[in-house]
Amino acid sequence: MSATVVKGLDKNGRRINSMEFESMVQAAAETSNAIQIESMGQHNIGIRLQHTDGLTIEVKGPTGQRLGCMGMPGTRITCKGAASDDVGYLNIGAEITVLGDATNGVCNAMANGKVFIAGSIGARGLTMTKWNPDYEKPELWVLGSTGDSFAEFNCGGVAVICGINAKNSDNVLGYRPCVGMVGGTIFYRGKTDGSYSKNNARLAAPTDEQWHWLEANMPAYLTNIKREELQSTLLVREEWQVLNAVSPQERALMFSGPMTMAEFRNKHWNQAFGGGDPLRDLAPGLDRSPIGVIPTDNLRRKKPFWANRESAAPCTYYCPVHIPTVDRLRLIREGQIDEAYEMLLRYSPLPASICGSVCPNLCMENCSRQEVDDSIEVQVLGRAVAGAKSPEVAPSLGKKVAIIGGGPAGMNAAWQLAHSGVEAHIFEKDTFIGGKLAQVIPWERLSQAIWDQEIKRFLETPHIHINLGVDMDKETFEKLKEDFDYVIVAVGTHEPRKIPFPGHESVIPALDFLKKAKSDNPEKVGKEVVIIGAGNVGCDVACEAYRLGAEKVTLVDIQKPLAFGKEKEAAEALGAEFRWPVMTKEVTSEGLVMDTGEVIPAQTVIISIGDVPKLQFLPDSVETLTVGGAAWMKTDDAHLTTDPKVLAIGDVEKPGLATNALGAGKTAAEYIVSQFKNEKWQPFTKKVITQQALTITHYTPETEHEHSQENSADRCLSCASCRDCHLCETICPEGAITRRELEISHRNGYETGLGASYEYVSDDKKCIACGFCADTCPCGIWTMQPF
Amino acid sequence: MVSARSLSVGPGSLSYTDLPWIIQHREDRCTLCGHCTSVCPKEAIYLAYRRQRIPKLDVLKKKRGNEYRTFVGIRQKKNMANACIGCSMCSMVCPNEAIQPVPNTNEHRTLFFNNQKGEPNKRGGRRNKVGPTLLDRIMFNRISMLTDPALDAGRHEFNVTTTLGRTLDPAEFLKRTHEGGWIPPTREIFPFVIGSMSFGALSPNMWLGLLQGVAYCNEVLGIPVVMCTGEGGCPPWVLKSPYLKYIVLQIASGYFGWDEIIRAIPDMQCDPAAIEIKYGQGAKPGDGGLLMWFKVSKLIARLRGVPEGVDLPSPPVHQTLYSIEESVMKMIQTLSTAFSHKVPIYPKISASTSAKSVLNNLVRNPYAGGLLIDGIDGGTGAAYNVSMDATGHPIASNVRECYLDLVAQGKQNEIPIYAAGGVGKNGNVTQNGLALIMLGASGVHIGKYVMQSVAGCLGNEKNRCNVCNVGICPKGITSQNPKLYRRLDPDLVAERVGEVFMSIHTEMKKIMAPLGRSQSLPVGMSDALGIADKDAADRLNIKYVC
């Protein structure tokens, strides 16, 4: 078959457009496998042309862009001169030879085939090439040099850049080749500016395999471009270098950073500060090294503290005598019954009469057990001690104290002093001791048998001396001050308050009424009784009035009655009526006349609005305070008055419960004893434990239970006092808590109940300060302390 | 008589569902390891024992009664002082995924009780406003495709630095160069600056970790990042180190740490990058710094020259200043002189309708090296909530009007405006920054984003965590307690600084390339901006697109 010639100019010498020209070439290729093209700038010459026997295309004259575009396998295109842009664009197999230079974009997106350039090429050669593994890699051979941005995103192309007559002999690969190159190989010979993309290409000498490939393929290239004479010049291995694509795996390693931070710190950072921490001058020895978030030991922000008995149980705290009921119950739990009784008697001479009978039991008003079911039954505990023996008294200190008044305040002062070895001399105006407890509290509320038992125990106590029927005046008082080391005033309130409304002369003061009621010849009462003042004393009066024959008792008050507890319940049970607000206008033979004019019929009217002290015997050195028209004694926390030898306790300070009087007596006695012993006086300062500190959900409510001291002991929550349950040891996730026996030799008897013979400790080396011990402890012993 | 220990409900009593964060604890998964309660910064959670009552009826035996079951779980405290802050450290340390705080989506009543003892709510963080910011909504929509040469972020070379300091107009520059006159100092820096966070507001490990990362960016990665000290001084060894050149020293109304800075001047190996004079802060405009006593440790006290454990409020204004003119003259001149007129000096103000007045004074001041404007979305370590949430001016329109004012005077290439306040609030740090740059800023300062991205700050705009002010930062970023700040490894912070700035660097190119810009930062290139909000478009003088 002979060559078919296709001309780019028509018979009139005008350029044929690319569209028409391409159809001419295509028609030629159908009939001939050798085509000679005399082009005149037509584009896309050779596009998708193929012939079963192979196709040869020779191009003479100026080519347009994209010579050999989409070239097919078996097609050989030879351009006799220079070529324009994009030679071999999207070539998939054609062999294209350019016998001059080619401009930009040579081999762009080529996937297979070969392009041989006899000169140099422009910018962006061999970019975006592809390589399908089922086919050979595309090849670009350049005799001279490349322009800038060579082999960008090269994927499969193999380039051979020979550096003969390079356009720029200092840089045969142009500026920044290989950016984004992910595959392929670039052989080159000659100098470069080293600007190739280091992230994408790695410079190396040709391997043996690469060199053999180059040696093997060079002759064909040189033959194609008709420069066989260069064979020996070009095949000097030492002159060749290769840029290999960097694999993603290699690149990932490179991206771990040009320098590790540890290296940077050691080589640069530390050096910049003279070889040490930049804060070493400001904070010598400061350790800033990294730590974890769950540290132990000194890196914790809190640590547990076993605060056994550091705070007070509510029973102890709210009791005016601060009787540690919680400890008493522990002693009972531990079977130390005698010690439990002794402990109680160390606080009060009248536990059965007061704790067990008349006290409203502030301890149990606040008992934590109420949050589970019911409070502990402290009255049972108090009465149990009625027949118990007095603790031994201490040997005499050779001191003596005068106590004016033998009521509960004076009695406890004497009791405490006596047990500490101080002679206590009581001077009582009445013919018996006990104060109002004995004089006015009805026997219904305070059993005479119990009372007599406790009075007997009191009177039999060594160091206690009783003087009855003593009237106090200034002279006697001065004498007592001279004869005794201290004088304690405990005379209570025995002057009834009155209101001067018309007819007040016929009104009986409650104090007188109750005293008489308890005596052998009680006052007669009418069928209808009105009591002015509806407090607890008024309720006692009401009960006694019923006992003495009244049929209807009315308690009136100007405000909501203050009566509460057992007294009020007793009065109500007997049928007493409470009326308020009632303002008394006058009292007549008809009864009480209200300011509204209404008459409450009564044959007997009793007034119960309180009593005030009678302090006419006090010297000027003892100051008093006038409140509500009456003078009261002014004292400090130790019950000391303005006279350093005189103390005052009980109702003379301010009206209170019998228990308040007992507490005051104990405190005053402790103060005096501390002075005798030259010790610092320690008031009760413990804080009450909060309900939140306890974990009461460990306890199961019992709706029915027996009323015994053993049962109370079992039910006690042991607030603020370790019950040795080991639960902290159990919950601790780190196994940091252990129990340790303590060696205690100096305690015996009830005193062991005041402390513990063991302790729980937390190992700082293990503890992570989670606070579970504190959250778990039923008794509120473990606390978390910041440090 | 009412027991002193009876329960009562008062005005401030809160229930479980009144709390802002609700602890969800799965008892079936809990192993009672104690990690959650150990790590909780607020002591908000505890091991709770609960009792369940099950009434039982045994009909045949004619018996009835109750059975009880005690069970344990982690519960949260309901008082304000221990209310959960949602930091999620408990979830972080739980080995069994048994615990997590969930935000209370109902109204939570602690909002009405966070003013205990008459003290209004103070916190760290920034304006509690969620959702896309205006900056998030700006689009870059002038894309170069066929109309002009397209650029490829991965392939082309970019110059993304910006100028800090005053640039003379060309005629003046040539004249002074010729005559040997003073040329104002400038720096070529990366346009994302680590904004002023003081040594004190930040823990030592955080502050030094940041500096280590900044040094790494400069010396290893070749990204010229600078950071500002904030108002807390700078450790003397750092002042005397070669890294001082990456540091903008801040002077503010409290003057903390300046004695050490002045003392170190003779020993400085290089000049600082710049001096920032703080007049205001976007998060709490018109209010001074507030380092609360919890954070004034021995170290901080030593560096700042103050007693340990005292509150360190900075006054709202510098006390020796009386007017704009005076303040600009006096402060800038003193500081420029201190560094021999070789260091750019610029003021930082809070965004405000009065910002233009300040800017115009700076234009007339030959020593002024720029202006930093901080918007309402800026963060802080401690401020009153009301200052943070309601006081201030958004940054975008403020920067825009200042820039356009410079344009009107033909000075836009002479004095750079820097912007701050909410850049990266929703994570879009580069987008936000370049939006501000195209509105006219020469660069932006970022603070909260840095804390979040390099150190894992847990704070957000739903009031999560935000306890920077009281020094109990669970990540150790803003605490001065070594037991907390040692949780933070400075090397890891520094590594993250490197990663973050490499990434911003790439994202900048990804934004600039489509705009056809590679060789200069597109400062003021507002023709590239659009927003689907007509009012915002009008106000910012950019295109409305929809």
mmCIF file of C-alpha atoms in Angstrom, chain A residues 20-189:
data_model
loop_
_atom_site.group_PDB
_atom_site.id
_atom_site.type_symbol
_atom_site.label_atom_id
_atom_site.label_comp_id
_atom_site.label_asym_id
_atom_site.label_seq_id
_atom_site.Cartn_x
_atom_site.Cartn_y
_atom_site.Cartn_z
ATOM 1 C CA GLU A 20 -12.917 19.082 7.840
ATOM 2 C CA PHE A 21 -9.236 18.143 7.890
ATOM 3 C CA GLU A 22 -9.794 15.500 10.524
ATOM 4 C CA SER A 23 -12.454 13.796 8.375
ATOM 5 C CA MET A 24 -10.031 13.818 5.477
ATOM 6 C CA VAL A 25 -7.354 12.163 7.568
ATOM 7 C CA GLN A 26 -9.833 9.638 8.876
ATOM 8 C CA ALA A 27 -10.928 8.733 5.346
ATOM 9 C CA ALA A 28 -7.276 8.319 4.354
ATOM 10 C CA ALA A 29 -6.608 6.056 7.306
ATOM 11 C CA GLU A 30 -9.418 3.737 6.259
ATOM 12 C CA THR A 31 -7.733 2.999 3.014
ATOM 13 C CA SER A 32 -4.064 3.404 3.860
ATOM 14 C CA ASN A 33 -1.762 2.538 6.711
ATOM 15 C CA ALA A 34 0.784 5.160 5.761
ATOM 16 C CA ILE A 35 -0.337 8.744 5.710
ATOM 17 C CA GLN A 36 1.680 11.782 4.962
ATOM 18 C CA ILE A 37 0.234 14.970 6.296
ATOM 19 C CA GLU A 38 1.221 18.381 5.114
ATOM 20 C CA SER A 39 -0.416 20.290 7.912
ATOM 21 C CA MET A 40 -1.157 23.957 8.284
ATOM 22 C CA GLY A 41 -1.758 24.314 12.033
ATOM 23 C CA GLN A 42 -4.623 21.823 12.248
ATOM 24 C CA HIS A 43 -5.365 20.583 15.759
ATOM 25 C CA ASN A 44 -5.744 17.074 17.132
ATOM 26 C CA ILE A 45 -3.814 15.420 14.308
ATOM 27 C CA GLY A 46 -3.873 11.681 14.744
ATOM 28 C CA ILE A 47 -6.756 11.661 17.179
ATOM 29 C CA ARG A 48 -8.143 8.157 17.787
ATOM 30 C CA LEU A 49 -6.685 6.793 14.512
ATOM 31 C CA GLN A 50 -5.890 3.130 14.200
ATOM 32 C CA HIS A 51 -5.344 0.665 11.413
ATOM 33 C CA THR A 52 -5.392 -3.092 11.710
ATOM 34 C CA ASP A 53 -1.951 -3.368 10.110
ATOM 35 C CA GLY A 54 -0.581 -0.468 12.043
ATOM 36 C CA LEU A 55 -0.631 3.128 10.986
ATOM 37 C CA THR A 56 2.209 5.463 10.203
ATOM 38 C CA ILE A 57 1.625 9.180 10.082
ATOM 39 C CA GLU A 58 4.244 11.627 9.016
ATOM 40 C CA VAL A 59 3.570 15.257 9.672
ATOM 41 C CA LYS A 60 5.263 18.021 7.794
ATOM 42 C CA GLY A 61 4.529 21.652 8.230
ATOM 43 C CA PRO A 62 3.264 23.484 11.256
ATOM 44 C CA THR A 63 1.194 21.329 13.563
ATOM 45 C CA GLY A 64 -1.629 22.645 15.619
ATOM 46 C CA GLN A 65 -2.219 21.808 19.270
ATOM 47 C CA ARG A 66 -2.558 18.302 20.599
ATOM 48 C CA LEU A 67 -0.602 16.323 18.055
ATOM 49 C CA GLY A 68 -1.181 12.650 18.641
ATOM 50 C CA CYS A 69 -4.107 13.434 20.891
ATOM 51 C CA MET A 70 -5.855 10.264 22.106
ATOM 52 C CA GLY A 71 -3.334 8.234 20.106
ATOM 53 C CA MET A 72 -4.120 4.575 19.731
ATOM 54 C CA PRO A 73 -1.797 1.570 20.044
ATOM 55 C CA GLY A 74 -0.053 0.609 16.782
ATOM 56 C CA THR A 75 -0.088 4.143 15.472
ATOM 57 C CA ARG A 76 3.235 5.893 14.915
ATOM 58 C CA ILE A 77 3.304 9.613 14.416
ATOM 59 C CA THR A 78 6.387 11.475 13.404
ATOM 60 C CA CYS A 79 6.503 15.243 13.329
ATOM 61 C CA LYS A 80 9.278 16.471 11.122
ATOM 62 C CA GLY A 81 9.681 19.753 12.943
ATOM 63 C CA ALA A 82 8.680 21.402 16.217
ATOM 64 C CA ALA A 83 5.266 20.769 17.714
ATOM 65 C CA SER A 84 2.773 22.948 19.488
ATOM 66 C CA ASP A 85 1.100 22.412 22.915
ATOM 67 C CA ASP A 86 -0.127 19.170 24.406
ATOM 68 C CA VAL A 87 1.665 16.613 22.254
ATOM 69 C CA GLY A 88 0.359 13.192 23.191
ATOM 70 C CA TYR A 89 -2.596 14.546 25.143
ATOM 71 C CA LEU A 90 -4.567 11.615 26.592
ATOM 72 C CA ASN A 91 -2.418 9.255 24.486
ATOM 73 C CA ILE A 92 -3.293 5.620 25.150
ATOM 74 C CA GLY A 93 -0.677 3.860 23.021
ATOM 75 C CA ALA A 94 0.622 5.801 20.054
ATOM 76 C CA GLU A 95 4.340 6.313 19.550
ATOM 77 C CA ILE A 96 4.904 9.998 18.812
ATOM 78 C CA THR A 97 8.171 11.454 17.694
ATOM 79 C CA VAL A 98 8.841 15.169 17.467
ATOM 80 C CA LEU A 99 12.023 15.994 15.689
ATOM 81 C CA GLY A 100 12.178 19.499 17.131
ATOM 82 C CA ASP A 101 11.035 21.110 20.360
ATOM 83 C CA ALA A 102 7.554 20.767 21.793
ATOM 84 C CA THR A 103 5.856 23.482 23.768
ATOM 85 C CA ASN A 104 3.748 23.211 26.956
ATOM 86 C CA GLY A 105 1.701 20.310 28.172
ATOM 87 C CA VAL A 106 3.495 17.399 26.524
ATOM 88 C CA CYS A 107 1.985 14.064 27.556
ATOM 89 C CA ASN A 108 -0.700 15.613 29.700
ATOM 90 C CA ALA A 109 -2.929 12.826 31.026
ATOM 91 C CA MET A 110 -1.164 10.239 28.836
ATOM 92 C CA ALA A 111 -1.865 6.664 29.946
ATOM 93 C CA ASN A 112 0.181 4.558 27.559
ATOM 94 C CA GLY A 113 2.486 4.932 24.532
ATOM 95 C CA LYS A 114 5.697 6.774 24.008
ATOM 96 C CA VAL A 115 6.603 10.323 23.141
ATOM 97 C CA PHE A 116 10.087 11.034 21.798
ATOM 98 C CA ILE A 117 11.224 14.649 21.678
ATOM 99 C CA ALA A 118 14.371 15.530 19.823
ATOM 100 C CA GLY A 119 14.631 18.944 21.433
ATOM 101 C CA SER A 120 13.293 20.396 24.677
ATOM 102 C CA ILE A 121 9.760 20.836 26.010
ATOM 103 C CA GLY A 122 7.829 23.672 27.660
ATOM 104 C CA ALA A 123 6.052 23.836 30.982
ATOM 105 C CA ARG A 124 3.856 21.218 32.623
ATOM 106 C CA GLY A 125 5.166 18.252 30.678
ATOM 107 C CA LEU A 126 4.178 14.777 31.797
ATOM 108 C CA THR A 127 1.421 16.026 34.096
ATOM 109 C CA MET A 128 -1.542 13.994 35.236
ATOM 110 C CA THR A 129 -0.285 10.850 33.533
ATOM 111 C CA LYS A 130 -1.951 7.561 34.268
ATOM 112 C CA TRP A 131 -0.855 3.999 34.444
ATOM 113 C CA ASN A 132 -3.145 1.031 34.057
ATOM 114 C CA PRO A 133 -1.267 -2.052 35.239
ATOM 115 C CA ASP A 134 -2.668 -4.079 32.316
ATOM 116 C CA TYR A 135 -0.554 -1.928 29.985
ATOM 117 C CA GLU A 136 2.957 -0.608 29.788
ATOM 118 C CA LYS A 137 3.807 2.631 31.544
ATOM 119 C CA PRO A 138 3.696 5.745 29.357
ATOM 120 C CA GLU A 139 7.107 7.112 28.430
ATOM 121 C CA LEU A 140 8.414 10.569 27.613
ATOM 122 C CA TRP A 141 11.907 10.969 26.197
ATOM 123 C CA VAL A 142 13.355 14.468 25.931
ATOM 124 C CA LEU A 143 16.758 15.145 24.537
ATOM 125 C CA GLY A 144 17.084 18.622 26.007
ATOM 126 C CA SER A 145 15.312 19.980 29.076
ATOM 127 C CA THR A 146 11.825 20.565 30.468
ATOM 128 C CA GLY A 147 10.055 23.773 31.398
ATOM 129 C CA ASP A 148 8.668 24.566 34.866
ATOM 130 C CA SER A 149 6.174 22.505 36.805
ATOM 131 C CA PHE A 150 7.241 19.283 35.163
ATOM 132 C CA ALA A 151 5.573 16.002 36.102
ATOM 133 C CA GLU A 152 2.929 17.504 38.382
ATOM 134 C CA PHE A 153 0.574 14.796 39.569
ATOM 135 C CA ASN A 154 2.563 12.330 37.490
ATOM 136 C CA CYS A 155 1.004 9.001 38.175
ATOM 137 C CA GLY A 156 2.658 6.467 35.932
ATOM 138 C CA GLY A 157 4.853 8.223 33.444
ATOM 139 C CA VAL A 158 8.478 7.385 32.991
ATOM 140 C CA ALA A 159 10.497 10.341 31.766
ATOM 141 C CA VAL A 160 14.018 10.435 30.455
ATOM 142 C CA ILE A 161 15.487 13.938 30.265
ATOM 143 C CA CYS A 162 18.886 13.815 28.594
ATOM 144 C CA GLY A 163 20.131 17.365 29.124
ATOM 145 C CA ILE A 164 21.636 17.727 25.601
ATOM 146 C CA ASN A 165 21.428 21.344 24.459
ATOM 147 C CA ALA A 166 19.181 22.205 27.399
ATOM 148 C CA LYS A 167 17.325 25.510 27.199
ATOM 149 C CA ASN A 168 18.669 26.284 30.634
ATOM 150 C CA SER A 169 21.753 24.226 31.250
ATOM 151 C CA ASP A 170 21.671 25.086 34.982
ATOM 152 C CA ASN A 171 18.279 23.517 35.426
ATOM 153 C CA VAL A 172 17.201 20.729 33.109
ATOM 154 C CA LEU A 173 13.963 19.987 35.032
ATOM 155 C CA GLY A 174 12.655 23.566 35.410
ATOM 156 C CA TYR A 175 11.245 25.058 38.623
ATOM 157 C CA ARG A 176 9.430 22.840 41.128
ATOM 158 C CA PRO A 177 8.943 19.581 39.274
ATOM 159 C CA CYS A 178 7.113 16.573 40.699
ATOM 160 C CA VAL A 179 4.523 18.466 42.794
ATOM 161 C CA GLY A 180 1.787 16.010 43.595
ATOM 162 C CA MET A 181 3.601 13.181 41.812
ATOM 163 C CA VAL A 182 2.347 9.857 43.111
ATOM 164 C CA GLY A 183 3.975 7.386 40.721
ATOM 165 C CA GLY A 184 6.414 6.953 37.877
ATOM 166 C CA THR A 185 10.105 7.663 37.540
ATOM 167 C CA ILE A 186 12.113 10.538 36.166
ATOM 168 C CA PHE A 187 15.597 9.864 34.787
ATOM 169 C CA TYR A 188 17.593 12.984 34.203
ATOM 170 C CA ARG A 189 21.043 14.030 33.332
#
